[in-house]
Short mmCIF file of C-alpha atoms and ligand atoms in Angstrom, two decimals:
data_model
loop_
_atom_site.label_atom_id
_atom_site.label_comp_id
_atom_site.label_asym_id
_atom_site.label_seq_id
_atom_site.Cartn_x
_atom_site.Cartn_y
_atom_site.Cartn_z
CA MET A 1 296.26 43.60 45.44
CA THR A 2 298.89 45.98 46.70
CA ARG A 3 298.57 49.61 45.78
CA ARG A 4 301.69 51.11 44.21
CA HIS A 5 300.37 54.64 43.94
CA GLY A 6 298.44 57.08 46.12
CA LEU A 7 294.66 56.87 46.51
CA SER A 8 293.98 59.75 44.07
CA THR A 9 296.17 58.24 41.32
CA THR A 10 294.67 54.80 41.93
CA ALA A 11 291.09 56.11 41.76
CA ILE A 12 291.90 57.62 38.35
CA HIS A 13 294.20 55.05 36.75
CA GLY A 14 293.89 51.86 38.79
CA ARG A 15 297.30 50.35 38.15
CA PRO A 16 298.68 52.73 35.47
CA ARG A 17 299.81 51.03 32.25
CA ARG A 18 300.87 52.30 28.82
CA GLY A 19 298.10 51.73 26.29
CA ALA A 20 298.62 50.96 22.61
CA ASP A 21 298.50 53.87 20.14
CA TRP A 22 295.05 54.90 18.90
CA THR A 23 293.20 53.11 21.68
CA PRO A 24 290.71 55.09 23.82
CA ALA A 25 292.11 57.03 26.77
CA VAL A 26 289.14 56.00 28.93
CA THR A 27 287.37 52.66 29.17
CA PRO A 28 284.59 52.62 26.54
CA ILE A 29 281.14 51.30 27.48
CA TYR A 30 280.73 47.65 26.56
CA GLN A 31 276.92 47.82 26.52
CA SER A 32 276.67 44.20 25.48
CA SER A 33 275.14 41.29 27.33
CA THR A 34 277.30 38.75 25.49
CA PHE A 35 280.62 38.45 23.64
CA ARG A 36 281.77 36.39 20.64
CA ASN A 37 283.23 33.04 21.59
CA PRO A 38 286.26 31.51 19.92
CA MET A 39 285.14 28.33 18.12
CA GLY A 40 285.63 25.20 20.20
CA SER A 41 286.98 27.13 23.23
CA ASP A 42 286.25 25.70 26.69
CA GLU A 43 287.34 28.92 28.42
CA GLU A 44 284.80 30.74 30.61
CA VAL A 45 282.31 32.56 28.40
CA LEU A 46 281.96 36.32 28.67
CA TYR A 47 278.42 37.20 29.76
CA THR A 48 277.45 40.35 31.64
CA ARG A 49 275.48 38.52 34.35
CA TYR A 50 278.71 36.67 35.19
CA GLY A 51 280.48 39.91 36.17
CA ASN A 52 283.17 39.51 33.50
CA ASN A 53 282.11 42.35 31.16
CA PRO A 54 285.20 44.65 30.76
CA ASN A 55 283.40 47.57 32.49
CA GLN A 56 282.63 45.39 35.51
CA VAL A 57 286.17 43.95 35.59
CA GLU A 58 287.96 47.31 35.29
CA LEU A 59 285.83 48.91 38.00
CA ALA A 60 286.31 46.00 40.43
CA ARG A 61 290.10 46.05 39.92
CA LYS A 62 290.28 49.72 40.80
CA TYR A 63 288.11 49.36 43.88
CA ALA A 64 290.11 46.35 45.14
CA LEU A 65 293.28 48.45 44.88
CA LEU A 66 291.67 51.31 46.82
CA GLU A 67 290.58 49.01 49.65
CA GLY A 68 293.87 47.06 49.60
CA ALA A 69 291.89 43.86 48.86
CA GLU A 70 292.92 40.81 46.85
CA ARG A 71 289.72 41.08 44.80
CA ALA A 72 286.41 42.94 44.57
CA ILE A 73 283.10 42.57 42.75
CA PHE A 74 280.44 45.14 41.87
CA VAL A 75 276.73 44.31 42.03
CA ALA A 76 273.47 46.10 41.29
CA SER A 77 273.01 47.86 44.67
CA GLY A 78 274.44 48.28 48.14
CA MET A 79 271.71 45.96 49.44
CA ALA A 80 272.77 43.25 46.97
CA ALA A 81 276.36 43.67 48.19
CA THR A 82 275.30 43.32 51.85
CA ALA A 83 273.12 40.27 51.12
CA LEU A 84 275.66 38.41 49.00
CA ALA A 85 278.63 39.18 51.27
CA HIS A 86 276.76 37.64 54.22
CA LEU A 87 275.44 34.69 52.24
CA ALA A 88 279.04 33.97 51.20
CA VAL A 89 280.03 33.28 54.83
CA LEU A 90 276.77 32.17 56.51
CA ARG A 91 274.75 28.97 56.18
CA PRO A 92 271.39 28.00 57.77
CA GLY A 93 272.02 27.29 61.46
CA ASP A 94 274.87 29.82 61.68
CA HIS A 95 274.86 32.77 64.05
CA LEU A 96 275.54 36.39 63.09
CA ILE A 97 276.45 39.14 65.56
CA SER A 98 275.44 42.55 64.27
CA SER A 99 275.91 46.06 65.55
CA LEU A 100 272.65 47.75 66.57
CA TRP A 101 273.73 50.88 64.73
CA ILE A 102 273.01 49.84 61.15
CA TYR A 103 271.10 51.06 58.08
CA GLY A 104 267.36 50.34 58.34
CA GLY A 105 267.33 48.39 55.06
CA THR A 106 270.04 46.07 56.36
CA ARG A 107 268.05 45.53 59.54
CA VAL A 108 265.02 44.52 57.45
CA LEU A 109 267.21 42.13 55.42
CA PHE A 110 268.52 40.51 58.60
CA ASP A 111 265.21 40.29 60.51
CA GLY A 112 262.94 39.63 57.56
CA GLU A 113 265.07 37.41 55.33
CA PHE A 114 268.10 35.96 57.13
CA ILE A 115 266.04 34.70 60.09
CA ARG A 116 263.61 33.10 57.61
CA HIS A 117 266.59 31.26 56.11
CA GLY A 118 267.66 29.85 59.49
CA ILE A 119 270.37 32.36 60.41
CA GLU A 120 270.35 33.40 64.07
CA ILE A 121 271.15 37.02 64.89
CA THR A 122 272.22 38.83 68.05
CA TYR A 123 272.36 42.62 68.08
CA VAL A 124 275.01 44.34 70.19
CA ASP A 125 275.09 47.97 71.29
CA PRO A 126 278.63 49.12 70.41
CA ASP A 127 278.48 51.41 73.46
CA ARG A 128 278.70 48.20 75.55
CA PRO A 129 281.94 46.75 74.10
CA ARG A 130 281.99 43.77 76.49
CA ASP A 131 278.76 42.50 74.94
CA TRP A 132 280.54 41.54 71.70
CA ARG A 133 282.52 38.81 73.43
CA LYS A 134 279.47 37.71 75.46
CA ALA A 135 277.47 37.30 72.26
CA VAL A 136 279.93 34.81 70.68
CA ARG A 137 278.50 31.27 70.42
CA LYS A 138 279.79 27.99 69.04
CA ASN A 139 277.89 28.58 65.78
CA THR A 140 278.90 32.26 65.38
CA ARG A 141 280.36 32.70 61.91
CA ALA A 142 280.30 36.44 61.33
CA ILE A 143 280.27 39.89 62.92
CA PHE A 144 278.78 42.82 60.99
CA VAL A 145 279.24 46.52 61.71
CA GLU A 146 279.03 49.86 59.98
CA ALA A 147 282.31 51.71 60.50
CA LEU A 148 280.69 55.17 60.65
CA THR A 149 277.04 55.13 61.67
CA ASN A 150 273.90 56.85 60.52
CA PRO A 151 272.84 59.53 61.52
CA VAL A 152 274.84 60.33 64.69
CA MET A 153 278.20 59.54 63.06
CA ARG A 154 279.44 57.20 65.77
CA VAL A 155 282.73 55.42 65.00
CA VAL A 156 282.90 51.67 65.67
CA ASN A 157 286.18 50.25 66.96
CA VAL A 158 286.99 47.96 64.01
CA PRO A 159 290.52 46.92 65.20
CA LEU A 160 289.09 45.75 68.54
CA LEU A 161 286.43 43.67 66.81
CA ALA A 162 288.99 42.29 64.34
CA LYS A 163 290.98 40.96 67.30
CA LEU A 164 287.90 39.23 68.74
CA ALA A 165 286.93 37.84 65.32
CA GLN A 166 290.43 36.46 64.73
CA GLU A 167 290.52 34.83 68.19
CA HIS A 168 287.33 32.93 67.39
CA GLY A 169 287.86 32.32 63.67
CA ILE A 170 284.85 34.53 62.80
CA ALA A 171 284.58 36.69 59.67
CA LEU A 172 284.38 40.45 60.29
CA LEU A 173 282.26 42.27 57.69
CA VAL A 174 282.32 46.06 57.63
CA ASP A 175 279.94 48.32 55.74
CA SER A 176 282.18 51.31 55.04
CA THR A 177 279.76 53.28 52.86
CA PHE A 178 279.83 56.45 54.98
CA ALA A 179 283.64 56.59 55.14
CA SER A 180 284.69 55.54 51.59
CA PRO A 181 288.20 54.16 51.10
CA ILE A 182 289.56 57.70 51.16
CA ASN A 183 288.69 58.15 54.84
CA PHE A 184 288.90 54.56 56.11
CA ARG A 185 290.03 51.20 54.77
CA PRO A 186 288.68 48.44 57.08
CA LEU A 187 290.96 45.68 55.71
CA GLU A 188 294.00 47.63 56.96
CA HIS A 189 292.49 47.30 60.45
CA GLY A 190 291.91 43.55 60.36
CA ALA A 191 288.43 43.27 58.79
CA ASP A 192 287.89 40.40 56.35
CA ILE A 193 285.25 41.82 54.04
CA VAL A 194 284.31 45.40 53.08
CA ILE A 195 280.84 46.22 51.80
CA THR A 196 279.94 49.53 50.23
CA SER A 197 276.90 51.12 48.66
CA ALA A 198 278.63 52.50 45.54
CA THR A 199 275.45 54.53 45.05
CA LYS A 200 277.06 56.89 47.56
CA TYR A 201 280.71 58.10 47.52
CA LEU A 202 282.20 55.76 44.89
CA ASN A 203 279.85 57.05 42.20
CA GLY A 204 279.20 60.35 43.94
CA HIS A 205 276.74 61.97 41.53
CA SER A 206 273.36 60.67 42.76
CA ASP A 207 272.66 59.03 39.40
CA VAL A 208 273.55 55.35 39.90
CA ILE A 209 272.49 52.49 42.17
CA ALA A 210 275.38 50.08 42.75
CA GLY A 211 277.23 48.17 45.44
CA ALA A 212 280.55 46.40 45.94
CA VAL A 213 282.23 43.77 48.09
CA ALA A 214 286.00 43.54 48.57
CA GLY A 215 288.05 40.88 50.35
CA SER A 216 290.09 37.74 49.77
CA GLY A 217 290.07 35.90 46.45
CA ALA A 218 288.13 33.02 48.01
CA VAL A 219 285.36 35.24 49.45
CA ILE A 220 284.95 37.21 46.22
CA GLU A 221 284.85 33.95 44.28
CA GLU A 222 281.91 32.86 46.44
CA VAL A 223 280.17 36.27 46.15
CA THR A 224 280.61 36.02 42.37
CA ARG A 225 279.15 32.51 42.33
CA LEU A 226 276.12 33.76 44.30
CA MET A 227 275.75 36.78 42.02
CA ARG A 228 275.70 34.52 38.98
CA VAL A 229 272.87 32.40 40.38
CA TRP A 230 270.81 35.05 42.18
CA GLY A 231 271.43 37.49 39.34
CA PRO A 232 272.03 41.04 40.73
CA SER A 233 274.91 41.94 38.37
CA ILE A 234 275.70 45.56 37.67
CA ASP A 235 274.67 46.92 34.27
CA PRO A 236 277.67 47.99 32.09
CA HIS A 237 276.39 51.57 31.86
CA ALA A 238 276.09 51.84 35.66
CA ALA A 239 279.59 50.31 35.97
CA TRP A 240 280.96 52.82 33.46
CA LEU A 241 279.32 55.76 35.27
CA THR A 242 280.65 54.51 38.60
CA GLU A 243 284.18 54.21 37.20
CA ARG A 244 283.91 57.72 35.83
CA GLY A 245 282.61 59.00 39.18
CA MET A 246 285.41 57.23 41.04
CA LYS A 247 288.05 59.24 39.20
CA THR A 248 287.21 62.21 41.40
CA LEU A 249 286.59 60.18 44.56
CA ALA A 250 289.55 61.60 46.49
CA LEU A 251 288.81 65.19 45.45
CA ARG A 252 285.12 64.89 46.30
CA VAL A 253 285.64 63.20 49.66
CA GLU A 254 288.33 65.67 50.69
CA ARG A 255 286.00 68.56 49.81
CA ALA A 256 283.08 66.94 51.62
CA ASN A 257 285.31 66.47 54.70
CA THR A 258 286.31 70.15 54.64
CA ASN A 259 282.76 71.38 54.07
CA ALA A 260 281.33 69.19 56.84
CA MET A 261 283.95 70.39 59.30
CA ALA A 262 283.18 74.04 58.42
CA VAL A 263 279.42 73.48 58.75
CA ALA A 264 279.80 71.54 62.03
CA LYS A 265 281.98 74.27 63.56
CA TRP A 266 279.57 76.99 62.46
CA ALA A 267 276.49 75.07 63.64
CA SER A 268 278.12 74.57 67.06
CA THR A 269 278.06 78.35 67.55
CA ARG A 270 274.33 78.65 66.76
CA PRO A 271 271.90 78.40 69.71
CA GLU A 272 269.12 77.14 67.39
CA PHE A 273 270.94 73.79 67.16
CA LEU A 274 270.59 71.82 70.38
CA ALA A 275 273.31 69.39 69.31
CA VAL A 276 275.77 68.92 66.45
CA HIS A 277 277.03 65.41 65.71
CA TYR A 278 280.32 65.33 63.82
CA PRO A 279 283.31 63.11 64.71
CA GLY A 280 285.71 65.92 63.82
CA LEU A 281 284.39 67.97 66.78
CA ARG A 282 286.04 67.49 70.15
CA SER A 283 282.55 67.28 71.66
CA HIS A 284 281.78 64.06 69.73
CA PRO A 285 281.96 60.93 71.92
CA ASP A 286 284.23 59.13 69.41
CA HIS A 287 286.48 62.04 68.48
CA ALA A 288 289.65 60.38 69.82
CA LEU A 289 288.89 57.05 68.10
CA ALA A 290 288.02 58.86 64.87
CA ALA A 291 291.30 60.81 64.98
CA ARG A 292 293.18 57.51 65.41
CA LEU A 293 291.35 55.45 62.76
CA LEU A 294 290.13 57.81 60.06
CA ASP A 295 292.02 59.81 57.45
CA GLY A 296 289.09 62.24 57.29
CA TYR A 297 286.02 62.79 59.45
CA GLY A 298 283.51 62.43 56.61
CA GLY A 299 280.93 64.57 54.88
CA LEU A 300 277.91 63.94 57.11
CA VAL A 301 276.72 66.13 59.96
CA GLY A 302 273.81 65.46 62.33
CA LEU A 303 271.98 68.58 63.51
CA ILE A 304 269.25 68.73 66.15
CA LEU A 305 267.11 71.79 65.59
CA GLU A 306 265.22 73.38 68.47
CA GLY A 307 261.45 73.13 67.97
CA GLY A 308 261.18 69.51 66.81
CA ALA A 309 259.48 68.32 63.63
CA PRO A 310 257.57 71.56 62.77
CA ALA A 311 260.77 73.62 63.04
CA ALA A 312 262.73 71.10 60.96
CA GLN A 313 260.08 71.11 58.25
CA LYS A 314 260.01 74.90 58.10
CA PHE A 315 263.81 75.03 58.06
CA VAL A 316 264.10 72.60 55.15
CA GLN A 317 261.49 74.52 53.13
CA HIS A 318 263.74 77.60 53.15
CA LEU A 319 266.90 75.89 51.85
CA LYS A 320 267.89 76.77 48.29
CA VAL A 321 271.37 75.30 47.74
CA ILE A 322 270.86 72.16 49.83
CA THR A 323 268.38 69.64 48.39
CA HIS A 324 265.80 67.93 50.60
CA ALA A 325 266.26 64.27 49.60
CA PRO A 326 267.32 60.98 51.16
CA SER A 327 270.62 59.29 50.27
CA LEU A 328 274.01 60.94 50.61
CA ALA A 329 277.49 61.46 49.26
CA GLY A 330 276.65 63.17 45.98
CA VAL A 331 278.44 66.32 44.76
CA GLU A 332 275.25 68.15 45.70
CA SER A 333 274.49 68.59 49.40
CA LEU A 334 271.44 66.66 50.58
CA ILE A 335 269.44 67.00 53.77
CA SER A 336 266.89 64.60 55.24
CA GLU A 337 264.94 64.00 58.42
CA PRO A 338 265.66 60.49 59.77
CA ARG A 339 262.16 60.42 61.35
CA LEU A 340 260.78 60.27 57.79
CA THR A 341 263.50 58.08 56.23
CA SER A 342 265.90 55.65 57.96
CA HIS A 343 264.14 55.80 61.36
CA LYS A 344 260.55 55.85 60.11
CA PRO A 345 259.57 52.42 61.50
CA LEU A 346 260.47 53.53 65.07
CA THR A 347 258.20 55.38 67.52
CA ALA A 348 259.12 58.93 68.53
CA GLU A 349 260.27 57.58 71.93
CA GLN A 350 262.45 54.88 70.34
CA ARG A 351 264.01 57.45 68.02
CA ALA A 352 264.69 59.81 70.90
CA GLY A 353 266.24 56.88 72.83
CA GLN A 354 268.70 56.41 69.95
CA GLY A 355 269.69 60.08 70.04
CA VAL A 356 267.55 60.91 67.02
CA PRO A 357 264.68 63.05 68.36
CA ASP A 358 262.22 64.83 66.09
CA GLY A 359 264.02 67.91 64.78
CA PHE A 360 267.06 65.81 63.83
CA LEU A 361 268.43 66.72 60.39
CA ARG A 362 271.06 64.68 58.56
CA LEU A 363 273.14 66.82 56.25
CA SER A 364 275.34 65.22 53.59
CA CYS A 365 277.78 67.93 52.57
CA GLY A 366 278.58 67.94 48.88
CA CYS A 367 281.26 69.81 46.95
CA GLU A 368 279.74 73.31 46.89
CA ASP A 369 281.56 76.24 48.52
CA ALA A 370 281.42 75.95 52.31
CA GLU A 371 280.40 79.59 52.59
CA ASP A 372 277.35 79.00 50.38
CA LEU A 373 276.29 75.99 52.45
CA ILE A 374 276.61 77.96 55.67
CA ASN A 375 274.75 80.95 54.19
CA ASP A 376 271.97 78.63 53.02
CA LEU A 377 271.64 77.10 56.49
CA ALA A 378 271.86 80.52 58.19
CA GLY A 379 269.18 81.89 55.82
CA ALA A 380 266.84 79.01 56.64
CA LEU A 381 267.36 79.59 60.39
CA GLN A 382 266.13 83.15 59.98
C1 PLP B 401 275.20 52.35 55.19
C2 PLP B 401 274.40 51.86 54.02
N1 PLP B 401 274.59 50.62 53.57
C3 PLP B 401 273.88 50.13 52.51
C4 PLP B 401 272.91 50.89 51.90
C5 PLP B 401 272.13 50.31 50.75
O1 PLP B 401 272.62 50.85 49.55
P1 PLP B 401 271.77 50.91 48.18
O2 PLP B 401 270.71 51.93 48.36
O3 PLP B 401 272.80 51.23 47.15
O4 PLP B 401 271.20 49.54 47.98
C6 PLP B 401 272.67 52.19 52.35
C7 PLP B 401 271.63 53.02 51.70
O5 PLP B 401 271.34 54.12 52.08
C8 PLP B 401 273.43 52.69 53.45
O6 PLP B 401 273.21 53.92 53.93
#
């Protein structure tokens, strides 16, 4: 679907249309599993597991417009979106090439479930770009990457991978959760399928679990078919909350971008932080690529505190504005230690090898005042 308005207008109105008099100004909640059928009709029935409840349909339309996709579908979590998007393009015996820099839950899905279902997987370190081409086999059907990575905020060169995927007739799937369509729209750079955990920026209030897939009509048709049989449809109330949250998506992401930049710049001046990972900083290894690809550098900052795990724990205990919790992209700033969350299964040496030593803090900047976030961090340093 082509977007006729800006991203902010689209996030609020979708494709604006004049409503009839006395109808609600916002989409009401259709908290109904089923809908009355016209007698004798052979049209598709309306049933919430099928993804055709008005709340699900309205939300998906809006998101497709934001990503510049033909169609989109919402499901019950980001994990469901990742699973179904891959199952839509992979069959037993197929080969998947995945970036090494991915969410731990996705890694468990790939290694624990996909391999069990006969899908072969090769992991590539995006820092060795030649390895992508080397990994391609006759049975390779898909490449999967996260556009912005957790927790060191590396930026993956999506246009370069899109070229390789097109050359070989392979589908390129991009998890764009950390960027949101405000900062990066993978389909504009040649990706075939976008996956997002709507739990994060799309909803933005830390009160919903949801996910979405956007792409061509044919791919979304297949994801929808899988959703109907495997069953992870989004509940109408969660869909309604997500649509409501999405109305402020542009505002929230722009504020998170500004806050993260302010925090990253401040943290860079503090000797207590051994390193600050933020793609908006010139010191970041992907700053040039980020400046070329992204409309905003994002709301997440990686901070390495001197003194390792004990110092990090003490630091977190003294924060008042910033909440110590996993997840990200809510209006409230959240901080977590990857050693206890996403990187828990790894040894301390493995974590350090990935640039995530003990003492690493991942800060998701929310929509508070930048000054208050900086004061909170400065207070905890003292
Ligand atoms: C990049 C990324 N993708 C997918 C997911 C899974 O999303 P959900 O928790 O909504 O299932 C997460 C969760 O943190 C994530 O960080």
